[in-house]
Short mmCIF file of C-alpha atoms and ligand atoms in Angstrom, two decimals:
data_model
loop_
_atom_site.label_atom_id
_atom_site.label_comp_id
_atom_site.label_asym_id
_atom_site.label_seq_id
_atom_site.Cartn_x
_atom_site.Cartn_y
_atom_site.Cartn_z
CA MET A 13 2.31 -50.32 -14.94
CA ARG A 14 0.47 -50.95 -11.74
CA HIS A 15 2.38 -48.49 -9.58
CA GLY A 16 3.70 -45.26 -11.07
CA VAL A 17 1.88 -42.11 -12.16
CA PRO A 18 2.11 -41.41 -15.67
CA PRO A 19 4.49 -38.46 -16.13
CA ALA A 20 2.21 -36.42 -18.12
CA TRP A 21 -0.13 -36.22 -14.89
CA VAL A 22 2.74 -35.29 -12.74
CA ALA A 23 3.86 -32.45 -15.08
CA LEU A 24 0.07 -31.38 -15.13
CA TRP A 25 0.17 -31.46 -11.49
CA PHE A 26 2.96 -29.50 -10.80
CA ALA A 27 2.09 -26.98 -13.48
CA LEU A 28 -1.28 -26.44 -11.83
CA LEU A 29 0.24 -26.05 -8.40
CA ALA A 30 2.55 -23.49 -9.71
CA GLY A 31 -0.37 -21.85 -11.38
CA THR A 32 -2.48 -21.61 -8.23
CA ALA A 33 0.48 -20.36 -6.12
CA ALA A 34 1.48 -17.68 -8.26
CA ALA A 35 -2.22 -16.34 -8.77
CA GLY A 36 -2.67 -16.86 -4.95
CA ASP A 37 0.57 -14.55 -4.31
CA GLY A 38 -0.72 -11.70 -6.37
CA GLU A 39 -3.82 -11.72 -4.81
CA TYR A 40 -2.42 -11.99 -1.25
CA LEU A 41 -0.07 -8.97 -2.14
CA PHE A 42 -2.81 -7.05 -3.52
CA HIS A 43 -4.71 -7.32 -0.33
CA ALA A 44 -1.57 -6.74 1.83
CA ALA A 45 -0.80 -3.57 -0.21
CA GLY A 46 -4.42 -2.15 0.13
CA CYS A 47 -4.88 -1.25 -3.39
CA ALA A 48 -8.73 -1.93 -3.43
CA GLY A 49 -9.98 0.75 -1.21
CA CYS A 50 -8.20 3.59 -3.14
CA HIS A 51 -9.18 2.52 -6.58
CA THR A 52 -12.84 1.97 -6.01
CA ARG A 53 -15.23 4.73 -5.63
CA ASP A 54 -18.28 4.34 -2.91
CA GLY A 55 -20.65 2.09 -4.69
CA GLY A 56 -18.76 2.07 -8.11
CA PRO A 57 -17.42 -1.02 -9.92
CA ALA A 58 -14.29 -2.77 -8.10
CA LEU A 59 -11.23 -0.99 -9.20
CA ALA A 60 -12.46 1.26 -12.00
CA GLY A 61 -11.36 4.46 -9.77
CA GLY A 62 -13.01 7.59 -9.26
CA ARG A 63 -12.50 7.74 -5.71
CA ARG A 64 -11.75 11.34 -4.62
CA PHE A 65 -9.19 12.38 -2.31
CA ASP A 66 -9.18 15.82 -0.81
CA THR A 67 -5.90 17.03 0.31
CA ALA A 68 -4.14 20.35 0.87
CA PHE A 69 -2.87 20.42 -2.80
CA GLY A 70 -6.51 19.97 -4.14
CA ALA A 71 -8.63 16.97 -5.20
CA PHE A 72 -7.31 13.88 -6.96
CA TYR A 73 -9.27 11.11 -8.35
CA SER A 74 -7.93 7.53 -8.47
CA PRO A 75 -7.75 6.05 -12.26
CA ASN A 76 -9.25 2.81 -13.30
CA ILE A 77 -6.95 0.14 -12.80
CA THR A 78 -9.07 -2.94 -14.20
CA PRO A 79 -7.92 -4.85 -17.34
CA ASP A 80 -10.18 -2.69 -19.57
CA ARG A 81 -8.47 -1.71 -22.77
CA GLU A 82 -9.66 1.94 -23.29
CA THR A 83 -10.33 3.21 -19.84
CA GLY A 84 -8.17 0.98 -17.68
CA ILE A 85 -4.73 -0.78 -17.71
CA GLY A 86 -5.55 -3.55 -19.94
CA GLU A 87 -2.83 -2.68 -22.61
CA TRP A 88 -0.08 -2.21 -20.16
CA THR A 89 2.97 -4.28 -19.89
CA ALA A 90 4.23 -5.56 -16.39
CA GLN A 91 7.12 -3.34 -16.93
CA ARG A 92 4.95 -0.12 -17.49
CA PHE A 93 3.39 -1.28 -14.32
CA ILE A 94 6.56 -1.57 -12.03
CA HIS A 95 7.33 1.77 -13.41
CA ALA A 96 4.20 3.18 -12.17
CA VAL A 97 3.90 1.48 -8.88
CA LYS A 98 7.46 1.52 -7.84
CA HIS A 99 8.70 4.62 -9.44
CA GLY A 100 5.97 6.79 -9.73
CA THR A 101 6.70 7.34 -13.54
CA ARG A 102 4.15 7.46 -16.22
CA ASP A 103 4.51 6.17 -19.68
CA ASP A 104 5.50 9.59 -21.09
CA GLY A 105 8.11 10.16 -18.39
CA SER A 106 6.00 12.34 -16.47
CA ALA A 107 5.46 11.75 -12.68
CA TYR A 108 2.46 10.58 -10.81
CA PHE A 109 1.27 12.73 -7.74
CA PRO A 110 2.20 10.96 -4.43
CA VAL A 111 -1.41 10.55 -3.28
CA PHE A 112 -0.43 7.44 -5.06
CA PRO A 113 1.74 5.92 -2.37
CA TYR A 114 4.79 4.91 -4.30
CA PRO A 115 7.23 6.15 -1.96
CA SER A 116 6.36 3.18 0.13
CA TYR A 117 5.72 0.93 -2.86
CA ARG A 118 9.32 1.42 -4.26
CA LEU A 119 10.40 -1.05 -1.47
CA LEU A 120 8.33 -3.84 -3.20
CA SER A 121 10.62 -6.23 -5.08
CA ASP A 122 9.89 -6.45 -8.88
CA ASP A 123 8.64 -9.94 -8.51
CA ASP A 124 5.62 -8.88 -6.10
CA ALA A 125 4.97 -5.86 -8.22
CA SER A 126 4.82 -8.14 -11.37
CA ALA A 127 2.64 -10.84 -9.27
CA ILE A 128 0.16 -7.89 -8.33
CA PHE A 129 0.10 -6.96 -12.06
CA ASP A 130 -0.77 -10.64 -13.08
CA TYR A 131 -3.45 -10.88 -10.60
CA LEU A 132 -5.11 -7.61 -11.71
CA MET A 133 -5.12 -8.80 -15.26
CA THR A 134 -7.30 -11.69 -13.96
CA LEU A 135 -9.98 -9.55 -12.71
CA PRO A 136 -13.04 -8.38 -14.53
CA ALA A 137 -12.61 -5.19 -16.73
CA HIS A 138 -14.83 -2.23 -16.05
CA ARG A 139 -15.23 0.59 -18.75
CA GLN A 140 -14.91 3.83 -16.69
CA ALA A 141 -13.21 6.92 -18.01
CA ASN A 142 -10.77 8.53 -15.51
CA ARG A 143 -11.61 11.87 -13.99
CA GLU A 144 -9.14 14.86 -14.08
CA HIS A 145 -7.84 16.03 -10.97
CA ASP A 146 -9.10 19.34 -9.48
CA LEU A 147 -5.84 21.05 -8.69
CA PRO A 148 -5.20 24.78 -7.75
CA TRP A 149 -3.80 26.79 -10.57
CA TRP A 150 -0.17 26.88 -9.37
CA LEU A 151 0.11 22.92 -9.21
CA ALA A 152 1.17 21.06 -12.09
CA ARG A 153 2.35 17.47 -13.01
CA TRP A 154 5.65 18.57 -14.22
CA MET A 155 6.35 19.97 -10.70
CA ILE A 156 6.36 16.50 -9.12
CA ALA A 157 9.45 15.20 -11.10
CA PRO A 158 11.94 17.62 -9.16
CA TRP A 159 10.17 16.75 -5.96
CA GLN A 160 10.41 13.00 -6.90
CA TRP A 161 14.02 13.12 -7.45
CA TRP A 162 14.54 14.68 -4.02
CA ILE A 163 12.14 12.32 -1.99
CA MET A 164 13.05 9.14 -3.91
CA GLU A 165 16.86 9.37 -3.45
CA ALA A 166 17.57 7.53 -0.39
CA PRO A 167 15.13 4.53 0.57
CA PRO A 168 14.96 3.40 3.92
CA GLU A 169 17.01 0.31 4.71
CA PRO A 170 15.59 -2.93 5.91
CA PRO A 171 16.40 -3.83 9.27
CA ARG A 172 19.58 -5.94 9.87
CA ASP A 173 17.87 -8.54 12.12
CA THR A 174 16.16 -11.18 9.65
CA GLU A 175 13.64 -11.79 12.30
CA GLN A 176 12.21 -7.99 11.63
CA GLN A 177 12.42 -8.09 7.89
CA ARG A 178 9.09 -9.36 7.15
CA GLY A 179 7.34 -7.35 9.38
CA TRP A 180 9.24 -4.20 7.85
CA TYR A 181 8.30 -5.35 4.69
CA LEU A 182 4.60 -5.68 5.53
CA VAL A 183 4.61 -2.34 7.28
CA ASP A 184 6.66 -0.16 5.04
CA ALA A 185 6.64 -1.59 1.62
CA LEU A 186 3.23 -3.29 1.21
CA GLY A 187 0.98 -1.86 4.12
CA HIS A 188 2.36 1.72 3.73
CA CYS A 189 1.37 2.48 7.38
CA GLY A 190 3.88 5.35 7.49
CA GLU A 191 1.93 7.18 4.74
CA CYS A 192 -0.66 8.10 7.21
CA HIS A 193 1.02 7.20 10.77
CA THR A 194 4.31 9.21 10.13
CA PRO A 195 4.03 13.14 9.87
CA ARG A 196 5.19 15.12 7.14
CA LYS A 197 7.83 17.95 6.82
CA PHE A 198 7.70 20.66 4.17
CA ALA A 199 6.34 19.89 0.68
CA GLY A 200 4.75 16.49 1.81
CA VAL A 201 8.20 14.66 2.43
CA SER A 202 7.79 12.11 5.19
CA ASP A 203 9.89 13.05 8.35
CA ARG A 204 11.60 9.96 9.33
CA SER A 205 12.95 11.19 12.71
CA ARG A 206 9.13 11.11 13.67
CA TYR A 207 8.73 7.46 12.25
CA LEU A 208 5.17 6.22 12.93
CA GLY A 209 5.09 8.82 15.45
CA GLY A 210 1.57 10.01 14.68
CA ASN A 211 0.21 12.71 12.35
CA ALA A 212 -1.77 15.43 13.23
CA ASP A 213 -2.98 16.35 9.47
CA GLY A 214 -3.76 12.53 8.13
CA PRO A 215 -5.88 11.65 5.31
CA GLU A 216 -9.59 13.17 5.33
CA GLY A 217 -8.26 15.53 7.88
CA ASP A 218 -8.13 12.75 10.46
CA LYS A 219 -5.65 12.77 13.41
CA VAL A 220 -3.66 9.57 13.19
CA PRO A 221 -2.29 8.21 16.39
CA ASN A 222 1.26 7.48 17.24
CA ILE A 223 1.81 3.58 16.89
CA THR A 224 5.49 3.66 18.25
CA PRO A 225 5.85 1.46 21.61
CA ASP A 226 5.97 4.77 23.61
CA ARG A 227 4.06 3.86 27.02
CA LYS A 228 2.43 7.22 27.10
CA ALA A 229 2.00 8.58 23.69
CA GLY A 230 2.04 5.36 21.57
CA ILE A 231 0.70 1.83 22.02
CA GLY A 232 3.49 0.68 24.31
CA LYS A 233 1.07 -0.60 26.90
CA TRP A 234 -0.68 -2.79 24.54
CA SER A 235 0.22 -6.47 24.65
CA ALA A 236 1.32 -8.38 21.55
CA ASP A 237 -1.75 -9.96 21.68
CA ASP A 238 -4.02 -6.75 21.62
CA LEU A 239 -2.27 -5.51 18.81
CA ALA A 240 -2.54 -8.75 16.79
CA TYR A 241 -6.25 -8.91 17.67
CA PHE A 242 -6.42 -5.21 16.62
CA LEU A 243 -5.17 -6.02 13.26
CA GLU A 244 -7.52 -8.84 12.82
CA THR A 245 -10.62 -7.29 13.75
CA GLY A 246 -10.18 -3.54 14.53
CA ALA A 247 -11.09 -3.88 18.34
CA LEU A 248 -9.08 -1.53 20.44
CA PRO A 249 -8.12 -2.88 24.05
CA ASP A 250 -10.55 -0.62 25.61
CA GLY A 251 -13.55 -2.74 23.56
CA ASP A 252 -14.19 -0.02 21.15
CA TYR A 253 -13.65 -0.48 17.41
CA THR A 254 -11.26 1.67 15.36
CA GLY A 255 -12.87 3.96 12.72
CA SER A 256 -12.34 6.12 9.93
CA THR A 257 -9.55 5.07 7.41
CA MET A 258 -8.31 2.68 9.64
CA ALA A 259 -11.28 0.61 9.67
CA GLU A 260 -10.71 0.31 5.84
CA VAL A 261 -7.00 -0.72 6.63
CA VAL A 262 -8.11 -3.40 8.85
CA ASP A 263 -11.00 -4.53 6.53
CA ASN A 264 -9.09 -4.42 3.37
CA THR A 265 -5.49 -5.43 4.59
CA THR A 266 -4.71 -6.43 7.87
CA SER A 267 -7.77 -8.61 8.42
CA LYS A 268 -6.74 -10.51 5.16
CA LEU A 269 -3.30 -11.41 6.49
CA THR A 270 -2.07 -14.66 7.63
CA ARG A 271 -1.72 -15.09 11.23
CA ASP A 272 2.11 -15.33 10.91
CA ASP A 273 2.32 -12.03 8.84
CA ARG A 274 0.18 -10.23 11.53
CA ALA A 275 2.64 -11.65 14.05
CA ALA A 276 5.64 -10.46 12.04
CA ILE A 277 3.76 -6.92 12.20
CA VAL A 278 3.43 -7.19 15.67
CA ARG A 279 6.96 -8.24 16.41
CA TYR A 280 8.26 -5.38 14.20
CA LEU A 281 6.02 -2.50 15.64
CA ARG A 282 7.00 -3.26 19.18
CA ALA A 283 10.62 -3.02 18.16
CA VAL A 284 10.54 0.27 16.52
CA PRO A 285 11.97 3.59 18.45
CA PRO A 286 9.50 4.50 21.18
CA LEU A 287 8.56 8.34 20.24
CA PRO A 288 6.94 10.61 22.90
CA GLY A 289 4.31 13.26 21.63
CA ASP A 290 1.57 13.01 19.30
C1 LIG B 19 -3.91 5.96 -1.01
C2 LIG B 19 -4.56 5.52 -2.15
C3 LIG B 19 -3.95 4.77 -3.34
C4 LIG B 19 -3.46 3.48 -3.17
C5 LIG B 19 -3.16 2.73 -1.50
C6 LIG B 19 -3.16 2.96 -4.36
N1 LIG B 19 -3.23 3.86 -5.27
FE1 LIG B 19 -3.10 3.53 -7.06
N2 LIG B 19 -3.06 5.71 -7.52
C7 LIG B 19 -3.85 6.39 -6.59
C8 LIG B 19 -3.88 7.74 -7.20
C9 LIG B 19 -4.61 8.86 -6.44
C10 LIG B 19 -3.57 7.50 -8.52
C11 LIG B 19 -3.30 8.69 -9.59
C12 LIG B 19 -2.06 9.35 -9.44
C13 LIG B 19 -1.80 10.50 -10.42
O1 LIG B 19 -2.67 11.01 -11.11
O2 LIG B 19 -0.76 11.36 -10.61
C14 LIG B 19 -3.16 6.18 -8.85
C15 LIG B 19 -2.42 5.63 -9.84
C16 LIG B 19 -2.21 4.36 -10.12
C17 LIG B 19 -1.71 3.75 -11.25
C18 LIG B 19 -1.57 4.68 -12.67
C19 LIG B 19 -2.72 4.30 -13.63
C20 LIG B 19 -2.78 5.24 -14.74
O3 LIG B 19 -3.81 5.13 -15.55
O4 LIG B 19 -1.80 5.80 -15.21
C21 LIG B 19 -1.72 2.33 -11.19
C22 LIG B 19 -1.21 1.21 -12.01
C23 LIG B 19 -2.13 2.31 -9.79
N3 LIG B 19 -2.39 3.47 -9.26
C24 LIG B 19 -1.93 0.92 -9.23
C25 LIG B 19 -1.96 0.59 -7.74
C26 LIG B 19 -1.91 -0.50 -7.19
C27 LIG B 19 -1.71 -1.68 -7.85
C28 LIG B 19 -1.97 -0.24 -5.86
C29 LIG B 19 -1.62 -1.26 -4.58
C30 LIG B 19 -0.38 -1.92 -4.66
C31 LIG B 19 -2.41 0.96 -5.62
N4 LIG B 19 -2.46 1.59 -6.93
C32 LIG B 19 -2.64 1.75 -4.46
C33 LIG B 19 -4.15 6.10 -5.45
C34 LIG B 19 -3.94 4.96 -4.67
C1 LIG B 20 -4.91 5.47 5.31
C2 LIG B 20 -4.49 6.01 6.55
C3 LIG B 20 -3.81 4.99 7.40
C4 LIG B 20 -3.07 3.92 6.92
C5 LIG B 20 -2.59 3.29 5.63
C6 LIG B 20 -3.05 3.12 8.39
N1 LIG B 20 -3.43 3.69 9.55
FE1 LIG B 20 -3.48 3.10 11.26
N2 LIG B 20 -4.67 4.60 11.87
C7 LIG B 20 -5.03 5.50 10.97
C8 LIG B 20 -6.10 6.15 11.66
C9 LIG B 20 -6.68 7.41 11.03
C10 LIG B 20 -6.22 5.71 13.05
C11 LIG B 20 -7.14 6.41 14.26
C12 LIG B 20 -8.67 5.62 13.90
C13 LIG B 20 -9.47 6.28 15.03
O1 LIG B 20 -9.60 7.33 15.45
O2 LIG B 20 -10.52 5.43 15.21
C14 LIG B 20 -5.33 4.32 12.89
C15 LIG B 20 -5.33 3.75 14.25
C16 LIG B 20 -4.22 2.79 14.21
C17 LIG B 20 -3.89 1.92 15.38
C18 LIG B 20 -4.81 2.15 16.64
C19 LIG B 20 -3.72 2.99 17.48
C20 LIG B 20 -4.69 3.53 18.86
O3 LIG B 20 -3.81 4.31 19.78
O4 LIG B 20 -5.77 3.52 18.69
C21 LIG B 20 -3.12 1.14 15.01
C22 LIG B 20 -2.38 0.19 15.94
C23 LIG B 20 -2.63 1.28 13.74
N3 LIG B 20 -3.36 2.31 13.38
C24 LIG B 20 -1.68 0.48 12.92
C25 LIG B 20 -1.66 0.45 11.67
C26 LIG B 20 -0.80 -0.20 10.79
C27 LIG B 20 0.03 -1.67 11.36
C28 LIG B 20 -0.89 0.20 9.46
C29 LIG B 20 -0.34 -0.57 8.29
C30 LIG B 20 -0.64 -1.65 7.96
C31 LIG B 20 -1.83 1.23 9.35
N4 LIG B 20 -2.24 1.43 10.68
C32 LIG B 20 -2.11 1.79 8.26
C33 LIG B 20 -4.90 5.68 9.80
C34 LIG B 20 -4.25 4.75 8.89
#
């Protein structure tokens, strides 16, 4: 046999290719979804949780999502993970608080959520017990389920235009940009009529700007290149750099996307309805 590759080698080669593609996918999606920042406290072990979120509803601490069997999610199945990330539901049927942005992640496909789980399971386990949230006396976990039923009822539809679907998926499902850039109505429900129209009351007390293509209030004067460059580097068109939580989003998420995916976000953002006011 002078020519011809032994079939076993071909099979192994395909298995390896498939294996790396799958692991790569989960890692890529994990970055695109920005899980790392929220689940790592300053100076703490990666993904072991303990980051504090001060909100109008008290202080929340993120849990450990490393594969540690006792303090992390090492004993979890992919199914349980999907229930948590996409439906905001705990193992015992109670609800997660929406500081965990599952109202966005519910738009993820099961395959993508599962790929993120597989990737997490390949990372180092860190033992670090979860911290209890510091909540006002009137707020309890059982109150979240009825709220969920209400907010989780009608998920936004993907755009019909197939050219816009990837950008939509990156912005709404993975990037959860609206969790900060869309204001909330009563009870923390996202105000879809002000989609990406800016939020006076963002995380950590930040004022979050309008990123619709309105020329005055939004980013309508930015060129497509300005916006792509911003997502890659955090540099604003005036030469300044973005700060606060957006700097984190750029570091952890948008700078790690492929050029094509950043271009898809740009195309999508430039086509959403422009909204005046901030
Ligand atoms: C904005 C911050 C934030 C982001 C982004 C975020 N999480 Fe979380 N996550 C939290 C908080 C806070 C909780 C705890 C919620 C609660 O106690 O009800 C949580 C809970 C969880 C849980 C439940 C763990 C347990 O022990 O019950 C899992 C699993 C999880 N997150 C995985 C992820 C993954 C995967 C991503 C990315 C796709 C992600 N999170 C993105 C803040 C975040
Ligand atoms: C955790 C909250 C948060 C998330 C998530 C978030 N942003 Fe931001 N974003 C901000 C804040 C806060 C600023 C303003 C930063 C500043 O003042 O320097 C900002 C600024 C921006 C700007 C600059 C606007 C201007 O007029 O200066 C753009 C563009 C932007 N974000 C796009 C996005 C996109 C696209 C996503 C999703 C991939 C996203 N953001 C996700 C909080 C967030």
